Amino acid sequence: MTEENKEMPQDISRRKFLRNTGYTVGGLAVGGILGSLIPWRKDDKTNNPPPPHEENFNQALMYFTPEQFKIAEAVTERIFPKDDNGPGAKELGVAFFIDHQLAGDWGFNARDYMQPPFYRGEKVQGYQGRLKRRDIFDIGLREIDNHSMQTFKKTFIELSGEEQDKILQDFEGDKVNVTTISPSGFFQMLRSATLEGVYSDPLYGGNRNMDGWKMRNYPGSQMAYADVIEKDFTKIKPQSLQSHMNH
């Protein structure tokens, strides 16, 4: 046995070590995985490792800065707050959904016609400008914080729920002096993205644990109803696209 093998703890087999290191990216262990590579000390008081913790790697930032994410999380929670019916946007991971969308085609307006000339369109025509959605969110979230400081001398996440509602109502009513974007247009985009995050498939980052669907008794992405269509049923346990991909 080589000196290197002698140094390898016996409670980690070489196969297990190689399998676990397969979860590293660019030499950096993805959050939570590094702990599984290190054996628990033999002199631990219980002599037992803690229970396994299932990491949700879909809950990771792809576009937002941590500061932007905190504002987006607080804003979406006011738009879709937690109540007696179930969790709010924060628990449902809606800010992660929006973050992932901004990092992809939606954030780049990849499927929209974005060539000039640019004219102010009617409200029923939707957005008609040159800025990409990711640019609009960058500006909008910054201006939400700026308006909070101007109005209450606090950042948005430091405000009470009622004060946060006042800031958002000012955006909705175009009562904010912003020249680069339409405040009401940004609010409507933010509201739509929030609801999409609440009810989208969990594969896309929101609707955590399918709780958004459960509040509506929505069955989700069922492959077929052949086994229940002739039965007297009112509810079906929801399924996500991710569950089908795992089979």
Short mmCIF file of C-alpha atoms in Angstrom, two decimals:
data_model
loop_
_atom_site.label_atom_id
_atom_site.label_comp_id
_atom_site.label_asym_id
_atom_site.label_seq_id
_atom_site.Cartn_x
_atom_site.Cartn_y
_atom_site.Cartn_z
CA MET A 1 0.00 0.00 0.00
CA THR A 2 1.39 3.41 -0.95
CA GLU A 3 1.75 6.31 1.44
CA GLU A 4 -1.05 8.08 -0.44
CA ASN A 5 -3.44 5.19 0.15
CA LYS A 6 -2.50 5.10 3.82
CA GLU A 7 -3.59 8.71 4.14
CA MET A 8 -6.98 8.04 2.55
CA PRO A 9 -9.57 7.50 5.35
CA GLN A 10 -10.91 3.98 5.30
CA ASP A 11 -14.52 5.13 5.54
CA ILE A 12 -14.29 6.65 2.05
CA SER A 13 -13.81 4.13 -0.68
CA ARG A 14 -12.00 5.14 -3.84
CA ARG A 15 -15.18 4.53 -5.86
CA LYS A 16 -17.26 6.74 -3.58
CA PHE A 17 -14.62 9.44 -3.70
CA LEU A 18 -14.57 9.45 -7.51
CA ARG A 19 -18.36 9.44 -7.67
CA ASN A 20 -18.68 12.42 -5.35
CA THR A 21 -15.96 14.42 -7.03
CA GLY A 22 -17.94 14.10 -10.24
CA TYR A 23 -20.24 16.77 -8.81
CA THR A 24 -17.49 19.40 -8.81
CA VAL A 25 -17.37 22.12 -11.41
CA GLY A 26 -14.08 23.66 -12.48
CA GLY A 27 -12.36 22.28 -9.41
CA LEU A 28 -14.84 23.95 -7.03
CA ALA A 29 -17.27 21.78 -5.15
CA VAL A 30 -20.89 22.76 -5.65
CA GLY A 31 -22.54 23.90 -2.40
CA GLY A 32 -23.13 21.10 0.05
CA ILE A 33 -21.22 18.44 -1.86
CA LEU A 34 -17.86 19.15 -0.27
CA GLY A 35 -19.18 18.00 3.08
CA SER A 36 -19.92 14.55 1.65
CA LEU A 37 -16.29 14.18 0.62
CA ILE A 38 -14.97 14.61 4.17
CA PRO A 39 -15.46 11.77 6.66
CA TRP A 40 -17.02 12.52 10.01
CA ARG A 41 -14.61 12.44 12.92
CA LYS A 42 -14.46 9.20 14.85
CA ASP A 43 -14.46 11.12 18.11
CA ASP A 44 -17.80 12.76 17.27
CA LYS A 45 -20.01 12.58 20.33
CA THR A 46 -22.71 10.59 18.58
CA ASN A 47 -20.37 8.64 16.27
CA ASN A 48 -23.02 9.20 13.63
CA PRO A 49 -23.09 11.70 10.73
CA PRO A 50 -26.01 14.15 10.59
CA PRO A 51 -29.02 13.14 8.47
CA PRO A 52 -28.54 13.65 4.72
CA HIS A 53 -29.61 16.99 3.29
CA GLU A 54 -31.04 17.10 -0.19
CA GLU A 55 -29.65 20.06 -2.12
CA ASN A 56 -31.83 21.82 -4.68
CA PHE A 57 -29.30 22.96 -7.26
CA ASN A 58 -32.08 24.76 -9.15
CA GLN A 59 -32.14 27.32 -6.36
CA ALA A 60 -29.00 29.11 -7.51
CA LEU A 61 -28.49 32.55 -9.02
CA MET A 62 -27.80 32.79 -12.75
CA TYR A 63 -28.20 36.52 -13.38
CA PHE A 64 -29.11 38.61 -10.33
CA THR A 65 -26.52 39.96 -7.95
CA PRO A 66 -27.24 39.00 -4.32
CA GLU A 67 -28.49 42.56 -3.72
CA GLN A 68 -30.85 42.43 -6.71
CA PHE A 69 -32.10 39.03 -5.61
CA LYS A 70 -33.01 40.32 -2.13
CA ILE A 71 -35.03 43.18 -3.64
CA ALA A 72 -36.74 40.87 -6.12
CA GLU A 73 -37.56 38.43 -3.33
CA ALA A 74 -39.11 41.18 -1.21
CA VAL A 75 -41.02 42.70 -4.14
CA THR A 76 -42.52 39.42 -5.31
CA GLU A 77 -43.56 38.56 -1.76
CA ARG A 78 -45.64 41.76 -1.61
CA ILE A 79 -47.23 40.94 -4.97
CA PHE A 80 -47.99 37.35 -3.91
CA PRO A 81 -47.80 37.27 -0.09
CA LYS A 82 -48.03 34.31 2.22
CA ASP A 83 -51.48 33.88 3.77
CA ASP A 84 -53.80 31.24 5.17
CA ASN A 85 -54.11 29.64 1.74
CA GLY A 86 -50.43 28.79 1.50
CA PRO A 87 -46.88 30.08 0.99
CA GLY A 88 -45.98 33.33 -0.69
CA ALA A 89 -43.57 34.10 -3.51
CA LYS A 90 -40.50 33.97 -1.27
CA GLU A 91 -41.15 30.41 -0.08
CA LEU A 92 -42.13 29.37 -3.60
CA GLY A 93 -38.76 30.52 -4.98
CA VAL A 94 -40.28 33.01 -7.42
CA ALA A 95 -37.21 35.26 -7.39
CA PHE A 96 -35.14 32.28 -8.57
CA PHE A 97 -37.62 31.74 -11.41
CA ILE A 98 -37.28 35.36 -12.55
CA ASP A 99 -33.50 35.18 -12.22
CA HIS A 100 -33.35 32.08 -14.43
CA GLN A 101 -35.67 33.66 -17.01
CA LEU A 102 -33.53 36.79 -17.22
CA ALA A 103 -30.45 34.64 -17.77
CA GLY A 104 -32.07 32.97 -20.79
CA ASP A 105 -33.93 33.86 -23.98
CA TRP A 106 -36.67 35.78 -22.16
CA GLY A 107 -34.16 38.14 -20.58
CA PHE A 108 -32.46 38.71 -23.94
CA ASN A 109 -35.79 39.20 -25.81
CA ALA A 110 -34.45 36.53 -28.15
CA ARG A 111 -37.88 35.83 -29.66
CA ASP A 112 -39.00 39.44 -29.99
CA TYR A 113 -38.54 41.80 -32.91
CA MET A 114 -36.06 44.35 -31.52
CA GLN A 115 -35.11 46.42 -34.58
CA PRO A 116 -35.84 50.16 -35.03
CA PRO A 117 -37.72 52.35 -35.54
CA PHE A 118 -39.04 52.46 -31.98
CA TYR A 119 -42.38 54.14 -31.28
CA ARG A 120 -44.40 54.40 -28.12
CA GLY A 121 -47.04 51.72 -28.53
CA GLU A 122 -50.52 51.46 -27.12
CA LYS A 123 -50.86 49.70 -23.78
CA VAL A 124 -52.58 46.79 -25.48
CA GLN A 125 -49.51 46.31 -27.69
CA GLY A 126 -47.19 45.56 -24.81
CA TYR A 127 -43.57 46.61 -24.62
CA GLN A 128 -42.27 48.43 -27.71
CA GLY A 129 -38.85 49.70 -26.58
CA ARG A 130 -35.22 48.92 -27.33
CA LEU A 131 -34.17 47.76 -23.87
CA LYS A 132 -33.96 44.05 -23.13
CA ARG A 133 -35.95 42.68 -20.21
CA ARG A 134 -32.78 42.06 -18.21
CA ASP A 135 -31.87 45.75 -18.67
CA ILE A 136 -35.36 46.78 -17.58
CA PHE A 137 -35.06 44.69 -14.41
CA ASP A 138 -31.61 46.10 -13.68
CA ILE A 139 -32.98 49.64 -13.89
CA GLY A 140 -36.31 48.85 -12.24
CA LEU A 141 -34.91 47.13 -9.16
CA ARG A 142 -32.35 49.93 -8.71
CA GLU A 143 -35.07 52.57 -9.00
CA ILE A 144 -37.25 50.73 -6.48
CA ASP A 145 -34.42 51.05 -3.98
CA ASN A 146 -33.76 54.68 -4.96
CA HIS A 147 -37.44 55.59 -4.55
CA SER A 148 -37.50 53.82 -1.17
CA MET A 149 -34.52 55.89 0.01
CA GLN A 150 -36.07 59.13 -1.26
CA THR A 151 -39.44 58.39 0.33
CA PHE A 152 -38.60 56.62 3.59
CA LYS A 153 -34.79 56.99 3.96
CA LYS A 154 -34.52 53.20 3.94
CA THR A 155 -33.77 50.52 1.38
CA PHE A 156 -36.75 48.54 0.09
CA ILE A 157 -35.95 45.42 2.09
CA GLU A 158 -35.81 47.51 5.29
CA LEU A 159 -39.35 48.86 4.84
CA SER A 160 -42.49 47.56 6.49
CA GLY A 161 -44.99 45.71 4.35
CA GLU A 162 -47.24 48.77 4.14
CA GLU A 163 -44.33 50.98 3.10
CA GLN A 164 -43.26 48.48 0.44
CA ASP A 165 -46.81 48.49 -0.92
CA LYS A 166 -46.68 52.28 -1.17
CA ILE A 167 -43.47 52.11 -3.24
CA LEU A 168 -44.97 49.53 -5.59
CA GLN A 169 -48.20 51.51 -5.91
CA ASP A 170 -46.16 54.54 -6.96
CA PHE A 171 -44.57 52.45 -9.72
CA GLU A 172 -47.91 51.05 -10.79
CA GLY A 173 -49.40 54.54 -10.97
CA ASP A 174 -46.41 56.09 -12.81
CA LYS A 175 -45.75 58.37 -9.83
CA VAL A 176 -42.00 57.78 -9.96
CA ASN A 177 -39.74 60.09 -11.94
CA VAL A 178 -37.87 57.57 -14.11
CA THR A 179 -37.02 58.49 -17.68
CA THR A 180 -35.26 55.34 -18.89
CA ILE A 181 -38.18 52.94 -18.38
CA SER A 182 -41.93 53.11 -17.83
CA PRO A 183 -42.53 52.60 -14.08
CA SER A 184 -45.98 51.12 -14.68
CA GLY A 185 -44.65 48.98 -17.53
CA PHE A 186 -41.96 47.58 -15.26
CA PHE A 187 -44.49 46.89 -12.51
CA GLN A 188 -46.75 45.00 -14.93
CA MET A 189 -43.79 42.97 -16.20
CA LEU A 190 -42.77 42.23 -12.62
CA ARG A 191 -46.30 41.23 -11.63
CA SER A 192 -46.68 38.91 -14.63
CA ALA A 193 -43.29 37.30 -13.97
CA THR A 194 -44.25 36.79 -10.32
CA LEU A 195 -47.46 34.94 -11.18
CA GLU A 196 -45.62 32.88 -13.79
CA GLY A 197 -43.08 31.90 -11.14
CA VAL A 198 -45.82 30.89 -8.71
CA TYR A 199 -47.54 28.58 -11.20
CA SER A 200 -44.77 27.45 -13.56
CA ASP A 201 -43.31 23.97 -13.46
CA PRO A 202 -40.74 23.66 -10.62
CA LEU A 203 -38.21 22.69 -13.28
CA TYR A 204 -37.85 26.42 -14.00
CA GLY A 205 -36.99 27.47 -10.45
CA GLY A 206 -40.30 28.62 -8.94
CA ASN A 207 -43.38 26.85 -7.57
CA ARG A 208 -41.19 25.09 -5.01
CA ASN A 209 -42.51 21.68 -3.97
CA MET A 210 -45.40 22.31 -6.42
CA ASP A 211 -47.11 24.26 -3.63
CA GLY A 212 -48.43 26.83 -6.10
CA TRP A 213 -50.25 24.05 -7.92
CA LYS A 214 -51.42 22.43 -4.69
CA MET A 215 -53.17 25.66 -3.64
CA ARG A 216 -55.17 25.50 -6.88
CA ASN A 217 -55.59 21.71 -6.95
CA TYR A 218 -53.84 21.79 -10.31
CA PRO A 219 -52.53 18.37 -11.40
CA GLY A 220 -49.40 19.72 -13.09
CA SER A 221 -47.68 17.89 -15.93
CA GLN A 222 -49.54 14.60 -16.02
CA MET A 223 -48.47 12.23 -18.78
CA ALA A 224 -51.93 10.70 -19.07
CA TYR A 225 -55.24 10.31 -17.24
CA ALA A 226 -56.11 6.84 -18.52
CA ASP A 227 -55.82 5.24 -15.07
CA VAL A 228 -58.20 7.70 -13.39
CA ILE A 229 -60.48 9.05 -16.12
CA GLU A 230 -63.28 6.57 -15.36
CA LYS A 231 -62.95 6.86 -11.58
CA ASP A 232 -64.79 9.27 -9.31
CA PHE A 233 -61.90 11.62 -8.57
CA THR A 234 -61.63 15.31 -7.73
CA LYS A 235 -57.93 15.66 -7.00
CA ILE A 236 -54.72 14.23 -8.42
CA LYS A 237 -51.33 14.45 -6.82
CA PRO A 238 -49.42 16.95 -9.01
CA GLN A 239 -46.39 15.97 -11.05
CA SER A 240 -43.66 18.14 -12.53
CA LEU A 241 -41.70 17.72 -15.74
CA GLN A 242 -38.68 16.98 -13.60
CA SER A 243 -40.32 13.84 -12.17
CA HIS A 244 -40.84 12.53 -15.72
CA MET A 245 -37.21 13.27 -16.59
CA ASN A 246 -36.00 11.27 -13.60
CA HIS A 247 -37.80 8.11 -14.77
#
